Amino acid sequence: MKFCPTDLTRVYVASGEGTLTMQSFGGHTPTVLSRTQDCGHDHHNVCYWYCCVDVSVSRQMLVTGDNMGQLLLLGLDGQKIFSNKLHKAKVTHAEFNSRCDWLLATASVDHTVKLWDLRNIKDKKSYLHEMPHERAVNSAYFNPLDSSKLLTTDQYDEIRVYSSCDWSKPQHIIQHPHRQFQHLTPIKATWHPVYDLIVAGRYPDDRVFTGDQRTIDIYDSNTAELVCQLHDPTASGIKSINKFNPMGDVIGSGMGVTVLVWNRNESLISDRHAEQEDTSTSADSQRRQRRSQPRSNRDRRGPAMDAKLKRKLASLDECETKTKTKTKQKQAQMRKK
């Protein structure tokens, strides 16, 4: 699903029923913008379905991909602009670059992520860059801050960060357990809206590291270092979906039929690495607790890294308030002298 950027009461929905629709929270009848081809089978009529959707306001365009590798571009009114089989298998993700609106990223279970120039897109060979992966790929997100980085998540144990300075090779490859199986919602690493931070749910693999927990992990995309883990012993499921809110101080997590909301009153990074409890909303009307977990020696950071991350996670308002308070105290001391 994707909210309409110009009207937040509307949402674009790519459906497993083989339709792309615009739906309204105002109770209006859904508008069918596109429908996959009929497979012609007697016992069912859906062999093809849409797997993703994104919208570009500047281009007045929608993009979607289906389970057979077909990519479709259409106007906001549903008028078809382009359609071709650009991947060998399912298109799991398609996204416009918000800063460079002619740049499009697609990800597929064919083990590739590709970048396309919408001004010159013709066929499967007309891509700008191809980024081969070892496994099928779940997602490819441009960073919200300036769209100069691309974050990809495969279906096993790799999170990659690519940079616009050189799309041909990953800037970082993060080893992170999140293997895929049939009944698990695909795990997709996502961006912080302001800082170069990455959040992803962990699905531990005892074959790699025994005693691991089903945490929510936050990484610094510039260094590929693990900077924080969130864990609630009362929420033992796998948190497949994790997204920051627009302000970046709250994380929403999807865990089976439960929704968790992780909130904070202080920085996520603490000198004490101690338990910090905070009220947060959950789907069962009980707000969860969260704690920043101490990490093993392999994940500990030096004082310089701690200071850097604290500065990142502290809000501008808090910084300004502290500065003003210190200034007033110094002025008062000077007057006393």
Short mmCIF file of C-alpha atoms in Angstrom, two decimals, residues 41-258:
data_model
loop_
_atom_site.label_atom_id
_atom_site.label_comp_id
_atom_site.label_asym_id
_atom_site.label_seq_id
_atom_site.Cartn_x
_atom_site.Cartn_y
_atom_site.Cartn_z
CA HIS A 41 -8.07 -21.43 -15.98
CA ASP A 42 -11.45 -22.92 -15.09
CA HIS A 43 -10.90 -23.44 -11.35
CA HIS A 44 -9.52 -19.94 -10.66
CA ASN A 45 -8.76 -16.72 -12.50
CA VAL A 46 -5.68 -15.37 -10.72
CA CYS A 47 -2.30 -16.78 -11.75
CA TYR A 48 -0.83 -13.26 -11.85
CA TRP A 49 -0.91 -10.62 -9.14
CA TYR A 50 0.72 -7.31 -8.27
CA CYS A 51 3.40 -7.37 -5.57
CA CYS A 52 4.32 -3.71 -4.97
CA VAL A 53 3.31 -0.12 -5.67
CA ASP A 54 4.85 3.36 -5.55
CA VAL A 55 3.72 6.81 -6.67
CA SER A 56 5.56 9.84 -8.08
CA VAL A 57 3.79 13.19 -7.82
CA SER A 58 6.25 15.03 -10.04
CA ARG A 59 5.90 12.40 -12.75
CA GLN A 60 2.16 11.90 -12.12
CA MET A 61 2.92 8.21 -12.34
CA LEU A 62 2.39 4.89 -10.56
CA VAL A 63 4.64 1.84 -10.76
CA THR A 64 3.83 -1.75 -9.91
CA GLY A 65 5.33 -5.17 -10.62
CA ASP A 66 3.82 -8.63 -10.71
CA ASN A 67 4.80 -12.15 -9.69
CA MET A 68 6.12 -12.99 -13.15
CA GLY A 69 8.66 -10.14 -13.45
CA GLN A 70 6.45 -7.74 -15.41
CA LEU A 71 6.80 -4.02 -14.61
CA LEU A 72 3.93 -1.62 -15.26
CA LEU A 73 4.02 2.20 -15.36
CA LEU A 74 0.72 4.03 -15.50
CA GLY A 75 -0.71 7.49 -14.95
CA LEU A 76 -2.61 8.40 -11.80
CA ASP A 77 -5.80 7.93 -13.81
CA GLY A 78 -4.84 4.34 -14.66
CA GLN A 79 -3.72 5.03 -18.23
CA LYS A 80 -0.94 2.57 -19.17
CA ILE A 81 2.40 4.21 -20.02
CA PHE A 82 4.79 1.26 -20.18
CA SER A 83 4.70 -2.50 -19.61
CA ASN A 84 7.44 -5.07 -20.11
CA LYS A 85 9.02 -8.10 -18.48
CA LEU A 86 12.11 -6.57 -16.86
CA HIS A 87 12.95 -9.36 -14.39
CA LYS A 88 13.12 -13.14 -14.72
CA ALA A 89 10.90 -13.64 -11.66
CA LYS A 90 8.66 -11.81 -9.17
CA VAL A 91 9.18 -8.05 -8.76
CA THR A 92 9.17 -7.69 -4.98
CA HIS A 93 9.78 -3.94 -4.85
CA ALA A 94 9.68 -0.87 -7.11
CA GLU A 95 10.44 2.67 -5.97
CA PHE A 96 10.88 6.13 -7.49
CA ASN A 97 13.81 8.29 -6.37
CA SER A 98 12.29 11.38 -4.74
CA ARG A 99 15.21 13.69 -5.62
CA CYS A 100 15.83 12.43 -9.15
CA ASP A 101 12.34 11.58 -10.37
CA TRP A 102 13.47 9.79 -13.54
CA LEU A 103 15.40 7.20 -11.49
CA LEU A 104 13.57 3.98 -10.59
CA ALA A 105 14.77 1.03 -8.48
CA THR A 106 13.37 -2.49 -8.75
CA ALA A 107 14.12 -5.62 -6.72
CA SER A 108 13.32 -9.20 -7.59
CA VAL A 109 13.56 -12.80 -6.45
CA ASP A 110 15.80 -13.32 -9.49
CA HIS A 111 18.69 -12.19 -7.21
CA THR A 112 19.00 -8.71 -8.72
CA VAL A 113 18.29 -5.07 -8.00
CA LYS A 114 18.20 -2.78 -11.01
CA LEU A 115 18.19 0.98 -11.57
CA TRP A 116 16.29 2.40 -14.55
CA ASP A 117 16.12 5.73 -16.35
CA LEU A 118 12.42 6.37 -16.98
CA ARG A 119 13.36 8.61 -19.91
CA ASN A 120 15.01 5.69 -21.69
CA ILE A 121 13.34 2.53 -20.41
CA LYS A 122 12.69 0.08 -23.25
CA ASP A 123 13.30 -3.53 -22.33
CA LYS A 124 15.08 -5.76 -19.79
CA LYS A 125 18.50 -4.77 -21.14
CA SER A 126 18.01 -0.99 -20.85
CA TYR A 127 18.83 -0.72 -17.13
CA LEU A 128 21.39 1.81 -15.86
CA HIS A 129 22.89 -0.47 -13.21
CA GLU A 130 22.43 -4.08 -12.19
CA MET A 131 23.25 -5.09 -8.62
CA PRO A 132 23.56 -8.89 -8.37
CA HIS A 133 22.88 -10.52 -4.99
CA GLU A 134 23.56 -14.01 -3.63
CA ARG A 135 19.88 -14.56 -2.77
CA ALA A 136 16.43 -13.34 -3.72
CA VAL A 137 15.89 -9.69 -2.75
CA ASN A 138 12.92 -8.41 -0.74
CA SER A 139 13.35 -4.65 -1.02
CA ALA A 140 15.39 -1.69 -2.26
CA TYR A 141 14.74 1.61 -0.46
CA PHE A 142 16.29 5.01 -1.24
CA ASN A 143 17.20 6.91 1.93
CA PRO A 144 14.62 9.62 2.74
CA LEU A 145 17.19 12.30 3.59
CA ASP A 146 18.64 12.87 0.11
CA SER A 147 17.95 9.66 -1.87
CA SER A 148 21.68 9.18 -2.47
CA LYS A 149 21.80 5.71 -0.89
CA LEU A 150 19.98 2.47 -1.60
CA LEU A 151 19.21 -0.09 1.11
CA THR A 152 18.59 -3.69 0.03
CA THR A 153 17.53 -6.75 2.02
CA ASP A 154 17.89 -10.29 0.72
CA GLN A 155 15.98 -13.37 1.88
CA TYR A 156 18.73 -14.85 4.02
CA ASP A 157 21.43 -12.90 5.85
CA GLU A 158 22.56 -9.80 3.96
CA ILE A 159 21.62 -6.14 4.25
CA ARG A 160 23.44 -3.98 1.71
CA VAL A 161 23.99 -0.25 1.43
CA TYR A 162 24.78 1.22 -2.00
CA SER A 163 25.84 4.82 -2.63
CA SER A 164 25.23 7.05 -5.63
CA CYS A 165 28.97 7.78 -5.87
CA ASP A 166 29.34 4.21 -7.18
CA TRP A 167 26.18 2.16 -7.73
CA SER A 168 28.22 -0.74 -9.15
CA LYS A 169 29.29 -2.15 -5.78
CA PRO A 170 27.91 -2.06 -2.22
CA GLN A 171 29.35 0.45 0.20
CA HIS A 172 28.63 -1.95 3.07
CA ILE A 173 27.40 -5.53 3.41
CA ILE A 174 25.90 -6.22 6.85
CA GLN A 175 25.62 -9.85 7.94
CA HIS A 176 22.21 -10.06 9.60
CA PRO A 177 20.05 -13.19 10.16
CA HIS A 178 16.56 -12.82 8.63
CA ARG A 179 16.08 -15.96 6.55
CA GLN A 180 12.84 -16.38 4.65
CA PHE A 181 10.24 -19.11 4.84
CA GLN A 182 6.75 -19.51 3.45
CA HIS A 183 4.68 -18.36 6.41
CA LEU A 184 6.87 -15.43 7.50
CA THR A 185 6.23 -11.88 6.33
CA PRO A 186 9.39 -10.88 4.42
CA ILE A 187 11.84 -8.95 6.60
CA LYS A 188 12.85 -5.63 5.05
CA ALA A 189 15.40 -3.24 6.51
CA THR A 190 14.15 0.38 6.45
CA TRP A 191 15.60 3.85 6.96
CA HIS A 192 15.39 6.42 9.74
CA PRO A 193 13.68 9.52 8.25
CA VAL A 194 16.41 11.96 9.32
CA TYR A 195 19.63 10.13 10.18
CA ASP A 196 21.64 7.46 8.37
CA LEU A 197 20.26 4.70 10.58
CA ILE A 198 18.78 1.36 9.53
CA VAL A 199 16.24 -0.75 11.42
CA ALA A 200 15.56 -4.46 10.81
CA GLY A 201 14.00 -7.37 12.68
CA ARG A 202 16.27 -10.28 13.58
CA TYR A 203 15.38 -13.95 12.99
CA PRO A 204 18.19 -15.76 14.83
CA ASP A 205 19.94 -18.74 13.27
CA ASP A 206 21.59 -21.05 15.81
CA ARG A 207 23.77 -22.46 13.06
CA VAL A 208 25.49 -19.08 12.84
CA PHE A 209 25.30 -17.69 16.38
CA THR A 210 23.81 -19.63 19.30
CA GLY A 211 21.81 -17.90 22.02
CA ASP A 212 20.74 -15.00 19.80
CA GLN A 213 17.39 -13.31 20.47
CA ARG A 214 14.58 -12.00 18.27
CA THR A 215 15.55 -8.38 18.62
CA ILE A 216 14.99 -5.27 16.56
CA ASP A 217 18.40 -4.10 15.38
CA ILE A 218 19.50 -0.56 14.54
CA TYR A 219 22.63 -0.01 12.44
CA ASP A 220 24.66 3.03 11.43
CA SER A 221 24.68 2.89 7.62
CA ASN A 222 27.92 4.89 7.42
CA THR A 223 29.93 2.37 9.45
CA ALA A 224 27.72 -0.77 9.27
CA GLU A 225 27.99 -0.99 13.07
CA LEU A 226 25.20 -2.30 15.29
CA VAL A 227 24.34 0.62 17.58
CA CYS A 228 21.24 -0.56 19.40
CA GLN A 229 18.99 -3.58 19.95
CA LEU A 230 15.41 -3.48 21.19
CA HIS A 231 13.97 -6.50 22.98
CA ASP A 232 10.86 -7.25 25.00
CA PRO A 233 10.81 -10.65 26.73
CA THR A 234 7.00 -10.63 26.67
CA ALA A 235 6.96 -10.24 22.88
CA SER A 236 8.77 -13.34 21.70
CA GLY A 237 7.74 -13.35 18.04
CA ILE A 238 9.71 -12.28 14.98
CA LYS A 239 9.30 -8.56 14.24
CA SER A 240 9.22 -8.72 10.46
CA ILE A 241 8.04 -5.16 9.81
CA ASN A 242 9.74 -2.19 11.50
CA LYS A 243 9.24 1.44 10.52
CA PHE A 244 10.19 4.77 12.11
CA ASN A 245 7.52 7.45 12.37
CA PRO A 246 8.13 10.70 10.40
CA MET A 247 9.80 12.32 13.43
CA GLY A 248 12.11 9.35 13.93
CA ASP A 249 11.50 8.95 17.67
CA VAL A 250 9.02 6.05 17.51
CA ILE A 251 9.25 2.63 15.85
CA GLY A 252 6.20 0.62 14.82
CA SER A 253 6.69 -3.15 14.57
CA GLY A 254 4.56 -5.91 13.09
CA MET A 255 4.80 -9.26 14.90
CA GLY A 256 2.27 -11.79 13.65
CA VAL A 257 -1.18 -10.43 14.57
CA THR A 258 0.34 -7.98 17.07
#
